[in-house]
Amino acid sequence: MADTTIPEPIPINLVVNGERRALEIVPWTTLLDALRDRLELTGTKKGCDHGQCGACTVLVDGRRVNSCLTLAVMKDGAEITTIEGLARDGTLHPLQQAFIDHDAFQCGYCTPGQICSAAGLLAEGRARDADEIRELMSGNLCRCGAYPNIVAAIEQAMSRS
Amino acid sequence: MNNFDYSRASDVADAIRLLTADPGAKLIAGGTNLIDLMKENVERPSRLIDISRLPLRAIEETAGGGLRIGALVPNSDLAYHPFIEQRYPLLASAILAGASAQLRNMASVGGNLMQRTRCAYFYDTTTPCSKRSPGTGCSAMDGLNRNHAILGTSQFCIATNPSDMSVALAALGALVHIAGPSGQRSIALTDFHRLPGDKPHLDTNLGSGEIITAIELPPQTFVRNYSYLKIRDRLSYAFALVSVAAALELEGNAISEARLALGGVAHKPWRSLEAEAALRGKAATPDHFGHAADLLLQGATAGSHNGFKIELARRAIVRTLMQAASATPQSQAHKKIA
């Protein structure tokens, strides 16, 4: 097909942070762009847009993924959790509180991805010590270099979960 | 990213039909490599055929005592599956050495086999690259080739295959099950990927209209004496300069069976039956391991910046075989090299 031909938008349904959202999207829309530009959930950040930095990490059906490398149309029917959906009834998620307690950020741009990734990590239950946290969080870069405090925050949340 | 049509395949036959009907179409499962390449305009498919909902997610024991792994099993699910952790720890270790937790959650087993090289010139559409645009030449040959191939290269391409999983699958003797317009077939993993030769645009021997349906592991598991050692520029989430998959069966200190494969050094996982044969019946000593390394690296050639990889590979092979022999496999989380 020529690049100028625009296929009809495709209707999809996503359950985003517990709320059903109907969308009509062209197939080359990434989940990241759908969240930010269509659903106005700008907590999820676009960093590299190539799956190298982890700033766009969200949970899809409970698993952490890079939303920049996910086509929204392929996730029709899926449950998406973003940073906006982690707090419950005005109470921060234990990871959000731990990041504050440990000052686990500086500029904050990577933080939503770090926290969503850490939420995935806790659900996976594969990290038992700091080395394993570091290894299993290696998909999330922090250019400010807040890594020691990020690891400490995750250790705190892990010990209380 | 270019505009494209989107189809959701209803079954494997439907995927084959859609693929055959549109020569510009591509299959998509995890999408971790394909979408990245589309964002760079390296891949410009006319249609994406979504196979992610096909029922190819089972991990089943075969009648022969091996394991059949559906092509759509995510990399993380495979690495953490009890059958893999307990029976094929070499494969679990290699998978966990690759990518990030997020990407492993997304990437499928079949897609891992189909991922393309990370050669910077392949990605850069402003430079000549015979893999991307056949016949245009190889920019890496006289360019930044520090991480390029030292084995099996051609004058047309010195790119490497980036997969860690495939290195372990090569060592374990895995089979790739394929379905296509003319039926089903199976080929050895070591015959699945190609050397570049004069057709570097072809990464694999998968025919047009064909789809990977499963990977099969033979019964021999190497549960005790194995190691996967990956040497890279940072400790995690980086492609290999050199990686080694080693597996041994020992009777006392004598080697009765040996498997050895390299990653990061060639257009495909690099395995040499001659190097493995040279280890059988020998004592598990650094000298014998060094001899096997020399056989495996026979014919290695240095480019302008990657000559260090030959000695690095030799030492990594000996080290990995020592780790395997002493049943102290490399941890992928605790980075100290035993």
mmCIF file of C-alpha atoms in Angstrom, chain A residues 1-7 10 12 27-30 49-54 57 63-71 73-77 113 117 124 126 129 131-132 134-136 138-141 143, chain B residues 1-6 8 28-33 35-36 39-40 44 46 48 50-53 74 76-77 80-81 85 96-97 99-106 232 234-237 332-335:
data_model
loop_
_atom_site.group_PDB
_atom_site.id
_atom_site.type_symbol
_atom_site.label_atom_id
_atom_site.label_comp_id
_atom_site.label_asym_id
_atom_site.label_seq_id
_atom_site.Cartn_x
_atom_site.Cartn_y
_atom_site.Cartn_z
ATOM 1 C CA MET A 1 0.000 0.000 0.000
ATOM 2 C CA ALA A 2 1.192 3.520 -0.662
ATOM 3 C CA ASP A 3 2.083 5.497 2.424
ATOM 4 C CA THR A 4 -0.595 8.039 1.635
ATOM 5 C CA THR A 5 -3.422 5.507 2.001
ATOM 6 C CA ILE A 6 -4.904 5.649 5.474
ATOM 7 C CA PRO A 7 -6.770 2.497 6.485
ATOM 8 C CA ILE A 10 -9.926 0.053 14.040
ATOM 9 C CA ILE A 12 -10.608 -1.463 20.209
ATOM 10 C CA PRO A 27 -2.853 0.197 13.479
ATOM 11 C CA TRP A 28 0.546 1.919 13.764
ATOM 12 C CA THR A 29 -0.430 3.614 17.038
ATOM 13 C CA THR A 30 1.758 2.376 19.858
ATOM 14 C CA ASP A 49 10.850 5.271 22.032
ATOM 15 C CA HIS A 50 12.932 2.188 21.120
ATOM 16 C CA GLY A 51 12.662 -0.100 24.143
ATOM 17 C CA GLN A 52 16.066 0.831 25.476
ATOM 18 C CA CYS A 53 15.249 3.062 28.457
ATOM 19 C CA GLY A 54 12.115 1.652 30.119
ATOM 20 C CA THR A 57 6.937 0.686 31.135
ATOM 21 C CA ARG A 63 3.028 -8.071 33.184
ATOM 22 C CA ARG A 64 5.512 -5.251 32.690
ATOM 23 C CA VAL A 65 6.157 -4.349 29.054
ATOM 24 C CA ASN A 66 7.603 -1.486 27.007
ATOM 25 C CA SER A 67 4.512 0.364 25.743
ATOM 26 C CA CYS A 68 6.605 2.069 23.021
ATOM 27 C CA LEU A 69 7.152 -1.319 21.319
ATOM 28 C CA THR A 70 3.540 -2.450 21.723
ATOM 29 C CA LEU A 71 0.868 -1.785 19.110
ATOM 30 C CA VAL A 73 -4.458 -2.647 18.281
ATOM 31 C CA MET A 74 -2.799 -5.892 19.373
ATOM 32 C CA LYS A 75 -3.874 -5.314 22.992
ATOM 33 C CA ASP A 76 -7.596 -5.092 22.250
ATOM 34 C CA GLY A 77 -9.357 -6.341 25.400
ATOM 35 C CA GLY A 113 8.538 3.528 34.362
ATOM 36 C CA SER A 117 8.594 -1.990 36.318
ATOM 37 C CA GLU A 124 7.024 -11.922 39.334
ATOM 38 C CA ARG A 126 11.997 -13.603 41.177
ATOM 39 C CA ASP A 129 18.375 -9.687 46.957
ATOM 40 C CA ASP A 131 21.885 -8.040 42.961
ATOM 41 C CA GLU A 132 18.752 -9.688 41.591
ATOM 42 C CA ARG A 134 19.554 -4.648 39.900
ATOM 43 C CA GLU A 135 19.622 -7.346 37.218
ATOM 44 C CA LEU A 136 15.841 -7.557 36.843
ATOM 45 C CA SER A 138 18.197 -3.310 34.131
ATOM 46 C CA GLY A 139 15.580 -2.427 31.539
ATOM 47 C CA ASN A 140 14.967 0.885 33.324
ATOM 48 C CA LEU A 141 17.646 3.525 32.926
ATOM 49 C CA ARG A 143 20.244 9.201 33.687
ATOM 50 C CA MET B 1 6.754 4.109 10.928
ATOM 51 C CA ASN B 2 5.007 3.563 7.583
ATOM 52 C CA ASN B 3 1.268 3.063 7.249
ATOM 53 C CA PHE B 4 0.236 -0.571 6.986
ATOM 54 C CA ASP B 5 -2.786 -2.829 6.991
ATOM 55 C CA TYR B 6 -3.495 -5.028 9.978
ATOM 56 C CA ARG B 8 -5.470 -10.853 12.984
ATOM 57 C CA ILE B 28 4.056 -9.961 14.323
ATOM 58 C CA ALA B 29 4.013 -11.612 17.753
ATOM 59 C CA GLY B 30 5.923 -9.785 20.526
ATOM 60 C CA GLY B 31 6.971 -7.066 18.110
ATOM 61 C CA THR B 32 9.991 -6.015 20.180
ATOM 62 C CA ASN B 33 12.401 -6.062 17.230
ATOM 63 C CA ILE B 35 8.370 -2.368 15.681
ATOM 64 C CA ASP B 36 11.788 -0.934 16.514
ATOM 65 C CA LYS B 39 10.367 3.063 13.575
ATOM 66 C CA GLU B 40 13.771 3.270 11.868
ATOM 67 C CA ARG B 44 8.316 -1.213 5.937
ATOM 68 C CA SER B 46 2.576 -3.490 3.731
ATOM 69 C CA LEU B 48 1.159 -6.876 9.762
ATOM 70 C CA ASP B 50 -0.980 -10.518 14.193
ATOM 71 C CA ILE B 51 -0.294 -14.088 15.289
ATOM 72 C CA SER B 52 -0.108 -13.276 19.003
ATOM 73 C CA ARG B 53 -3.490 -14.895 19.732
ATOM 74 C CA PRO B 74 7.166 -15.547 25.885
ATOM 75 C CA SER B 76 10.355 -15.029 30.342
ATOM 76 C CA ASP B 77 7.730 -17.779 30.657
ATOM 77 C CA TYR B 80 11.052 -19.614 34.386
ATOM 78 C CA HIS B 81 9.107 -22.737 33.383
ATOM 79 C CA GLU B 85 14.670 -24.494 35.047
ATOM 80 C CA LEU B 96 17.938 -14.567 31.233
ATOM 81 C CA ALA B 97 21.259 -13.206 29.923
ATOM 82 C CA ALA B 99 17.418 -8.219 26.850
ATOM 83 C CA SER B 100 15.479 -6.821 29.838
ATOM 84 C CA ALA B 101 12.666 -8.214 31.966
ATOM 85 C CA GLN B 102 10.124 -6.141 30.011
ATOM 86 C CA LEU B 103 11.373 -7.332 26.621
ATOM 87 C CA ARG B 104 11.518 -10.965 27.775
ATOM 88 C CA ASN B 105 7.868 -10.636 28.856
ATOM 89 C CA MET B 106 6.949 -9.490 25.341
ATOM 90 C CA ARG B 232 29.593 -7.500 27.122
ATOM 91 C CA ARG B 234 28.001 -3.390 30.522
ATOM 92 C CA LEU B 235 26.890 -5.997 33.007
ATOM 93 C CA SER B 236 23.272 -6.252 31.956
ATOM 94 C CA TYR B 237 20.966 -5.391 29.076
ATOM 95 C CA GLN B 332 23.094 -14.047 35.438
ATOM 96 C CA ALA B 333 22.313 -11.921 38.523
ATOM 97 C CA HIS B 334 25.507 -12.176 40.557
ATOM 98 C CA LYS B 335 28.034 -10.953 38.060
#
